Coordinates of C-alpha atoms (C1' of nucleotides) in Angstrom, one line a residue:
Chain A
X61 CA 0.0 0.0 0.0
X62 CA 1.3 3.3 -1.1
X63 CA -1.2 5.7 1.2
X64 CA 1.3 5.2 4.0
X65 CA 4.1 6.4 2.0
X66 CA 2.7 9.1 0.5
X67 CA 1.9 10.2 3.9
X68 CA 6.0 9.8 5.0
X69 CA 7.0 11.5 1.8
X70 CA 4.9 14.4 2.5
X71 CA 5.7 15.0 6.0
X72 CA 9.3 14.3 5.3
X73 CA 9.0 17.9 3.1
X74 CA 6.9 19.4 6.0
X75 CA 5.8 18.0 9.2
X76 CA 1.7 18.6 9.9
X77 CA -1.3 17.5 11.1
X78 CA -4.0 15.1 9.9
X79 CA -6.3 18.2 9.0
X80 CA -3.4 19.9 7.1
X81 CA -2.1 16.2 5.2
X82 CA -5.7 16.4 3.6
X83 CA -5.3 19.5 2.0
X84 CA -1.9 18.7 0.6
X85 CA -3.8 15.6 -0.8
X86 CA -6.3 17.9 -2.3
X87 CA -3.8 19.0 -4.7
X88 CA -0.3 18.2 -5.3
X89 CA 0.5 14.7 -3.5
X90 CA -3.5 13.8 -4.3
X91 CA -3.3 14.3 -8.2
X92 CA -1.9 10.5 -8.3
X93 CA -2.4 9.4 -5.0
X94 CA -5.9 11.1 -3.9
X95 CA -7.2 10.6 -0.2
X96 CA -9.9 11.8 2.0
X97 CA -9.6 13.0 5.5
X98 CA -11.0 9.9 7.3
X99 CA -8.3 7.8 5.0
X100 CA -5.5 10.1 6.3
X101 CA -6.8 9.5 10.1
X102 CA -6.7 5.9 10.4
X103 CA -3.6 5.6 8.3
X104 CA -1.5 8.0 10.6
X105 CA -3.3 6.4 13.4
X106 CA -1.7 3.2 12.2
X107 CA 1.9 4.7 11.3
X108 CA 1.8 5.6 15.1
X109 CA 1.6 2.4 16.4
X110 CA 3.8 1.0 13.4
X111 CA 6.2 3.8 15.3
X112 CA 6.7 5.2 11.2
X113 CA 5.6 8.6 12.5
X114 CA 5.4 10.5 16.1
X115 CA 2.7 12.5 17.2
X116 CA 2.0 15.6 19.7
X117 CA -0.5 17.4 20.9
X118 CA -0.2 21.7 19.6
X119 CA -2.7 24.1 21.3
X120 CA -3.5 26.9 19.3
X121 CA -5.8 29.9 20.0
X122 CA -8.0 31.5 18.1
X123 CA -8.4 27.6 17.1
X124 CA -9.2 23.8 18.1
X125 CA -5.8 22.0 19.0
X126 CA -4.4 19.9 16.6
X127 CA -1.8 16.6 16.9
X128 CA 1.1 17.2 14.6
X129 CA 3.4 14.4 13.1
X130 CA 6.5 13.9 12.4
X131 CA 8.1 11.2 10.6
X132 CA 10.4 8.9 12.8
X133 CA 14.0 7.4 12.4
X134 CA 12.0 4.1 11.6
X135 CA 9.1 5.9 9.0
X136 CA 12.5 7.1 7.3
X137 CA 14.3 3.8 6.9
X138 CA 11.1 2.6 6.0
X139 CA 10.7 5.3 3.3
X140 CA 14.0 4.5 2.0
X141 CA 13.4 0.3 2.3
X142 CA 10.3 1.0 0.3
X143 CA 11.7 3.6 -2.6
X144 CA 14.1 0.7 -3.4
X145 CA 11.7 -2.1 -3.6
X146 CA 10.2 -3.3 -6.8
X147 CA 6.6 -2.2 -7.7
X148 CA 3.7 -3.4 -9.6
X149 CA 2.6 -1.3 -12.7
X150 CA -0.4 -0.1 -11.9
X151 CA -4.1 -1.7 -12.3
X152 CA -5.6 1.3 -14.1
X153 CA -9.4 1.0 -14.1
X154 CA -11.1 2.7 -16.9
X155 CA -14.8 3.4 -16.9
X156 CA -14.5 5.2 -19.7
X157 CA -13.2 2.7 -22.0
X158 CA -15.7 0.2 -20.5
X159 CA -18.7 2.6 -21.9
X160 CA -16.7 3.0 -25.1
X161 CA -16.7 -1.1 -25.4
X162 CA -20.3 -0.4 -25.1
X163 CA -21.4 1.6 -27.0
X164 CA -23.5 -0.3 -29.2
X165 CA -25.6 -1.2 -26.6
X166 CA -27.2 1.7 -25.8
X167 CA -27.5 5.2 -26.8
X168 CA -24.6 6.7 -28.6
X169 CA -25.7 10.2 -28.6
X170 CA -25.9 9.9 -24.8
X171 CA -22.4 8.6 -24.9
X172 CA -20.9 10.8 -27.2
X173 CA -22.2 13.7 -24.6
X174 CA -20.9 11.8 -21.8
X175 CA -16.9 11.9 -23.2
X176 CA -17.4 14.9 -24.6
X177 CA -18.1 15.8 -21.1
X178 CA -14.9 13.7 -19.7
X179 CA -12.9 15.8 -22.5
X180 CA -13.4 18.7 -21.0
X181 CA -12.9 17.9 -17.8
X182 CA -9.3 16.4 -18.6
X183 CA -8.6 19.3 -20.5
X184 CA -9.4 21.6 -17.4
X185 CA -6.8 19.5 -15.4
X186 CA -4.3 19.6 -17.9
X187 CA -4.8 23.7 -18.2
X188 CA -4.2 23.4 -14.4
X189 CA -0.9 21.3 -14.5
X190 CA 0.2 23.4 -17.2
X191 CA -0.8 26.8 -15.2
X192 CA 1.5 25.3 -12.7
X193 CA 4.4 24.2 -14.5
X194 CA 4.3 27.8 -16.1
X195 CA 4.4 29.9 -12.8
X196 CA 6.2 26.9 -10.6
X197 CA 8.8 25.5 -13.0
X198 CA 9.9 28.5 -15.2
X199 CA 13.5 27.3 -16.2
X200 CA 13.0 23.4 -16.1
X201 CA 16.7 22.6 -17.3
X202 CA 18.4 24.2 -13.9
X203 CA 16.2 22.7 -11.3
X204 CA 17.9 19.6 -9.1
X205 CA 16.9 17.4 -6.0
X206 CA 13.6 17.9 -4.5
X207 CA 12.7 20.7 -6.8
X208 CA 13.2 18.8 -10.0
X209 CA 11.5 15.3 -8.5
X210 CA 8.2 17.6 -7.7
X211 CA 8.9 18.6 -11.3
X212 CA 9.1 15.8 -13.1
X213 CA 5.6 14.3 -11.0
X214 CA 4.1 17.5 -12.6
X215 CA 5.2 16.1 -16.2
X216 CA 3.7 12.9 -15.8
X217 CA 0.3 14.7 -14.9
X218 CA 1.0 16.8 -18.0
X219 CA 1.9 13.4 -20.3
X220 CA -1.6 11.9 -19.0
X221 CA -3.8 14.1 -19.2
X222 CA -2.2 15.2 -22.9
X223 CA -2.8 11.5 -23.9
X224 CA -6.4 11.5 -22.3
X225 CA -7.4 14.3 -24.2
X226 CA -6.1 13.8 -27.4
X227 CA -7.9 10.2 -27.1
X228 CA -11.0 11.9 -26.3
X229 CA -11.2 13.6 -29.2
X230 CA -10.3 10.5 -31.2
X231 CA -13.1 8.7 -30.2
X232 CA -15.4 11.3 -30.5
X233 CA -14.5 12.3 -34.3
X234 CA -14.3 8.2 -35.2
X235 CA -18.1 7.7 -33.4
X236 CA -19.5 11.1 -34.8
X237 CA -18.3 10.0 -38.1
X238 CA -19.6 6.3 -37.6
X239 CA -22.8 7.7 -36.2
X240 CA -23.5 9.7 -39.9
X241 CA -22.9 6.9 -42.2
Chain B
X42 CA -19.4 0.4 -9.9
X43 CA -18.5 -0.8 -13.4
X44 CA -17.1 -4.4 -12.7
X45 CA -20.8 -5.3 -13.4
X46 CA -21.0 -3.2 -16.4
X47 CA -18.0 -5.1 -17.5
X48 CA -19.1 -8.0 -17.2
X49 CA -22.8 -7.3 -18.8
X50 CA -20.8 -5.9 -21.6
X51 CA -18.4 -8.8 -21.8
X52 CA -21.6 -11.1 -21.6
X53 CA -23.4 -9.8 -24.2
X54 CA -20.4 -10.2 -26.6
X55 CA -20.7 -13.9 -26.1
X56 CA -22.4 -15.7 -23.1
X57 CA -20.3 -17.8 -20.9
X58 CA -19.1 -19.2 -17.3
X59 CA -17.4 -17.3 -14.9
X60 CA -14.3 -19.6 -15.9
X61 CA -14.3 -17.8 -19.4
X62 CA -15.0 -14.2 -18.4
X63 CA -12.0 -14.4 -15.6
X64 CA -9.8 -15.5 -18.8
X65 CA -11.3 -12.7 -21.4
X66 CA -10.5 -10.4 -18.3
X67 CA -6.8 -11.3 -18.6
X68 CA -7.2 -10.1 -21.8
X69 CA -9.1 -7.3 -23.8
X70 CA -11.3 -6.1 -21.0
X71 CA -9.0 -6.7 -17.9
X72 CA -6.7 -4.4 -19.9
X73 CA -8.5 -1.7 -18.6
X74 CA -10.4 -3.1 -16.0
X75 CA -8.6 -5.6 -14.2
X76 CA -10.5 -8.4 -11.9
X77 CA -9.8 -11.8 -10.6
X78 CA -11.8 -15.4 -11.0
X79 CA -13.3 -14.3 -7.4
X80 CA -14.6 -10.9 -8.1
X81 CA -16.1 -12.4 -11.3
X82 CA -17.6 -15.1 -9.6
X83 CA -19.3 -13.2 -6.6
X84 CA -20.0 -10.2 -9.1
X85 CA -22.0 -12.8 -11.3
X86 CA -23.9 -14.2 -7.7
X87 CA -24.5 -10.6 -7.2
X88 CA -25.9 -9.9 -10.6
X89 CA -28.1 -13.5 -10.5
X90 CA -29.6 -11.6 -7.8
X91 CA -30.6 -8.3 -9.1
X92 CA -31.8 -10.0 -12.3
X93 CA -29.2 -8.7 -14.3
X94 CA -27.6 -11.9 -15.8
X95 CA -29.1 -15.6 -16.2
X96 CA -27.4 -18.7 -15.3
X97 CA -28.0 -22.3 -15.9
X98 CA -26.1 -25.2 -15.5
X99 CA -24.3 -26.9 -18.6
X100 CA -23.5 -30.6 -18.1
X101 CA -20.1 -31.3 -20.2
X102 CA -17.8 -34.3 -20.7
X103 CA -14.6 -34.5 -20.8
X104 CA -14.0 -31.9 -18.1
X105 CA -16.2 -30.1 -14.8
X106 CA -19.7 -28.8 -15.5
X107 CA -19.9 -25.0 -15.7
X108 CA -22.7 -22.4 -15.1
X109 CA -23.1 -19.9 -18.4
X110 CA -24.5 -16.8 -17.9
X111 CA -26.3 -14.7 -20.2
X112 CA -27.9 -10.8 -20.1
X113 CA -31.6 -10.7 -18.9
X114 CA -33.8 -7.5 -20.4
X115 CA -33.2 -6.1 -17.0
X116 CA -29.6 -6.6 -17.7
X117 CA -29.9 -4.9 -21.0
X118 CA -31.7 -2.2 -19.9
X119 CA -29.1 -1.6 -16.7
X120 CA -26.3 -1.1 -19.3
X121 CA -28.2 0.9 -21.3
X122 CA -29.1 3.2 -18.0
X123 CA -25.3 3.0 -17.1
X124 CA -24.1 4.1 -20.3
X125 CA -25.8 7.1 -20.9
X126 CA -25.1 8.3 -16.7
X127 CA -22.7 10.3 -16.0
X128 CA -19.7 9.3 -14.0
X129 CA -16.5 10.4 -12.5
X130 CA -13.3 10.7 -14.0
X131 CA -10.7 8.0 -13.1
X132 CA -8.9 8.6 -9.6
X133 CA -5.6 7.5 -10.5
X134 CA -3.2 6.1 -8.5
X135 CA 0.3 6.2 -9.5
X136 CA 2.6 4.6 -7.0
X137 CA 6.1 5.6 -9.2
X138 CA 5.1 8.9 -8.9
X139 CA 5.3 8.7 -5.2
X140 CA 8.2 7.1 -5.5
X141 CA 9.4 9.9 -7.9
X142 CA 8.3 12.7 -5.6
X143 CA 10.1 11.1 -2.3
X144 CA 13.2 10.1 -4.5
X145 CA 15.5 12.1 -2.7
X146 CA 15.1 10.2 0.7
X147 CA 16.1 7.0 -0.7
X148 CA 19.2 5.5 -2.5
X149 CA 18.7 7.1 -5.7
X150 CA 20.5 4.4 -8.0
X151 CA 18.2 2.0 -7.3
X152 CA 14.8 4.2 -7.7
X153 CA 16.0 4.8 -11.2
X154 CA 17.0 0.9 -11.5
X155 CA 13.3 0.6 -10.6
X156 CA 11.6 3.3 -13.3
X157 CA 13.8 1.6 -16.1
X158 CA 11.8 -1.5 -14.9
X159 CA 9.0 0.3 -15.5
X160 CA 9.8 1.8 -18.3
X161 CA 10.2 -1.6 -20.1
X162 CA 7.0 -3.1 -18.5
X163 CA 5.3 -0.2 -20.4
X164 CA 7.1 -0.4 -23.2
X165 CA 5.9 -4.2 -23.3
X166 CA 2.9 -4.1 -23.0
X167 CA 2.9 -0.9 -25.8
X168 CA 4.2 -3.8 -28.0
X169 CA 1.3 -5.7 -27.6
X170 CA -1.2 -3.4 -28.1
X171 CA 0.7 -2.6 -31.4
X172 CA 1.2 -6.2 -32.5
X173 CA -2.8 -6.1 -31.7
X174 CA -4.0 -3.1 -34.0
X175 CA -1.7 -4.5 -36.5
X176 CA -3.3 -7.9 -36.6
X177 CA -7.4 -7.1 -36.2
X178 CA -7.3 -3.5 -37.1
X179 CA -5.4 -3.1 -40.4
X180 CA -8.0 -0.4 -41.8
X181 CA -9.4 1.4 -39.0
X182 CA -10.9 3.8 -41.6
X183 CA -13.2 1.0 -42.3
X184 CA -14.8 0.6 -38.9
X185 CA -18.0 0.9 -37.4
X186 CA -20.3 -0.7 -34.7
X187 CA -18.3 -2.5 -32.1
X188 CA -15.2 -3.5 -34.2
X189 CA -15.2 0.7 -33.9
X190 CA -15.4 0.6 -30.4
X191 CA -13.3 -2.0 -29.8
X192 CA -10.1 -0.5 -32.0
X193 CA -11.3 2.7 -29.8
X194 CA -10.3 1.3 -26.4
X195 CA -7.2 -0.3 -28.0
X196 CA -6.3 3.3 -29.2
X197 CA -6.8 4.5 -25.3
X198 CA -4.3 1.6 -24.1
X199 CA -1.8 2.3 -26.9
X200 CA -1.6 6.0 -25.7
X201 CA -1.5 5.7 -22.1
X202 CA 1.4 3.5 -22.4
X203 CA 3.3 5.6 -24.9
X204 CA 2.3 8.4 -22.7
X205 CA 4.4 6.3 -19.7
X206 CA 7.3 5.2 -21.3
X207 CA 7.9 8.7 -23.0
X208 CA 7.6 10.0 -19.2
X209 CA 9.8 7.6 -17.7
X210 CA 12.2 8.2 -20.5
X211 CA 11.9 11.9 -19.0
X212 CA 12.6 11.2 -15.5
X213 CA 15.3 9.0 -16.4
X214 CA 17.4 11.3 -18.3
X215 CA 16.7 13.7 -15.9
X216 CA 17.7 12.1 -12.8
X217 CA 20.5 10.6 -15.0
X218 CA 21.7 14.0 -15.0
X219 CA 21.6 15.2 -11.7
X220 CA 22.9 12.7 -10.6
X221 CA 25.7 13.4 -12.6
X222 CA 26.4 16.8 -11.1
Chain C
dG266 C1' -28.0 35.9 20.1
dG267 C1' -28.1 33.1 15.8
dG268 C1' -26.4 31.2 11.6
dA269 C1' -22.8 30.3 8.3
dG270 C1' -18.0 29.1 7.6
dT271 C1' -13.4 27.2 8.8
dT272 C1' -10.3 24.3 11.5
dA273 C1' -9.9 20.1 13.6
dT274 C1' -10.7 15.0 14.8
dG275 C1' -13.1 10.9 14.7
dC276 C1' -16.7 6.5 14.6
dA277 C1' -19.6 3.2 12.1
dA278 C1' -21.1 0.9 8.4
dC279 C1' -20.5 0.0 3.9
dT280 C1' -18.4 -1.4 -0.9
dA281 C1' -14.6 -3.0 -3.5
dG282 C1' -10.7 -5.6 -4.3
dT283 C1' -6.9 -9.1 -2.8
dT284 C1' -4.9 -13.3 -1.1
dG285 C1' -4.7 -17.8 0.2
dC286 C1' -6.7 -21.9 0.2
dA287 C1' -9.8 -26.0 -1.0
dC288 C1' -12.3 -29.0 -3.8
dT289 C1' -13.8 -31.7 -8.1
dG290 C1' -13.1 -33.9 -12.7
dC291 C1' -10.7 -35.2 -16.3
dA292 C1' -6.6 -35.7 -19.7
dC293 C1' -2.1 -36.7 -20.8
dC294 C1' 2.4 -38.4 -20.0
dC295 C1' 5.9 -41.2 -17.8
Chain D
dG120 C1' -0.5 -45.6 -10.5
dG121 C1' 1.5 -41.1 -9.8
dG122 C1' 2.5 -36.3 -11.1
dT123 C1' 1.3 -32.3 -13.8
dG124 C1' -1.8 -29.3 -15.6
dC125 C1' -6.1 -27.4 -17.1
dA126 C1' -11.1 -26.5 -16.5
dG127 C1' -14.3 -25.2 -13.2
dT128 C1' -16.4 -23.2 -8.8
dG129 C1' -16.1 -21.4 -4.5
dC130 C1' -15.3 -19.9 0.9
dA131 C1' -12.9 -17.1 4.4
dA132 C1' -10.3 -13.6 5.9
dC133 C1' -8.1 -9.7 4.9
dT134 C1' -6.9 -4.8 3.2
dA135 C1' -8.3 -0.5 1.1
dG136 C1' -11.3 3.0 0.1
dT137 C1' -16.0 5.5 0.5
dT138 C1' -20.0 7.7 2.6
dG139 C1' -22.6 9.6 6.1
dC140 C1' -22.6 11.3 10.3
dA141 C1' -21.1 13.5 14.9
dT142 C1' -18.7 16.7 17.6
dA143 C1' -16.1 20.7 19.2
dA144 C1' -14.1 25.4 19.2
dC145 C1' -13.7 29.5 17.4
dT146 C1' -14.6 33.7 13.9
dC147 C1' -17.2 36.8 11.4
dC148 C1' -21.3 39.0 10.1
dC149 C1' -26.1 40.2 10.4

DNA sequence: GGGAGTTATGCAACTAGTTGCACTGCACCC
DNA sequence: GGGTGCAGTGCAACTAGTTGCATAACTCCC
């Protein structure tokens, strides 16, 4: 499981509490690993007692308290044990494609309308990674470290959502076209 | 929840046991939405249940009896429903990218031992999907119906994995070259 | 003083997917 | 007759992720 290790990575850049983890997750880390609040919860939960990450109590004012964690000597050997080990690709699962498969057997003016819709959508990510990339990442070539690994995540967004729009509009000229003859 | 859709789409191909979809989901389908003998087989119980799918008992020799299932009306009209609803777009999870992202707390010769891995998995299984549109698809201008749609998804899988192995080309250069400095 | 909004944490119940194992029947080969 | 391997179905236990709800403290505005 990776939800654990996306957690370490994140508080290795910036130590923070379950509240503040889900709002990194909302954006950045959660563009390929997303999460909700209750996930982020029981996981730290159980990267306390796997003693991967330490928690304390904060008290703020103005504010309800908060537990901030840190990530332990053990979460970091961990995180390093696990960067090294070999990974499955991923199991993508695509309901779109499914529908596509489809299509015959039902109706394709619904469907057309339906990846239309999913076309724009990637497109509005992809005008968001690319937004970001722009103001983030202006000079690509000198970045190193860190910088350039938060970078390169960025890319792969970029790449996927590229491909998913561009295959969007494939299917939707071939089955617009198929749909007139 | 599309691993029903799946299946009623798989189904209405061609009829069969729960035997032959779990093997046209290593295949075709399970290329884009993976799912074991189990899932199939509790999914089909499931789908008994709601009305969605048909099974009877077919009494062979030379090997075990099976159960073939077919698509009901209900079934029909399900995946008719399902097709023309809208639905989210994919939450991906992409594990390398964590890995990417938390590269520099690790040994960094071995994370880039493990995207080349990767990379060739991807690039793999892009030879596949070619070797497939070669074979069934040699004039996609000529398509329609489901042959269309079929060539369609293929198109999806042959540009998500292009998409992956031109973006772990990119992180391996890159990393390749910082590490250099 | 009352309501909306934000920060902050969490339980309970559910759905989906994975893993490991168990069983049957038959064929085919040594 | 003994092993391997394929066809065929399934249970049990687990891990992962989702959804709905509950609660608390404090701010800001009407």
């Amino acid at each position: 499981m990776a939800l654990e290790h996306a957690i370490l990575v994140s508080l290795d850049e910036r130590s923070g509490s379950g509240y503040e983890l889900a709002q990194r997750f909302e954006k950045s880390i959660g563009f390929f690993w997303p999460a909700t609040h209750q996930q982020i919860y029981r996981t730290l939960k159980r990267m306390v007692d796997l003693g991967w990450v330490s928690g304390h109590e904060v008290t703020q004012d103005g504010r309800p308290d908060k537990k901030v964690y840190e990530v332990t000597e053990a979460g970091h050997g961990e995180l390093a044990r696990w960067l090294a080990a070999p990974g499955e690709p991923e199991t993508i699962r695509h309901d779109l494609s499914v529908k596509v498969r489809g299509a015959s057997l039902g109706d394709s003016t619904a469907l057309i309308g339906e990846i239309a819709r999913h076309r724009d959508l990637h497109a509005e990510r992809l005008d968001v990674y690319l937004a970001i990339e722009k103001k983030d990442f202006p000079a690509p070539a000198a970045l190193s470290g860190r910088r350039l690994h938060q970078y390169l995540v960025l890319r792969g967004g970029i790449r996927a959502e590229q491909a998913l729009v561009e295959w969007c509009d494939e299917v939707l000229a071939a089955m617009r076209e198929d749909d007139r003859r």
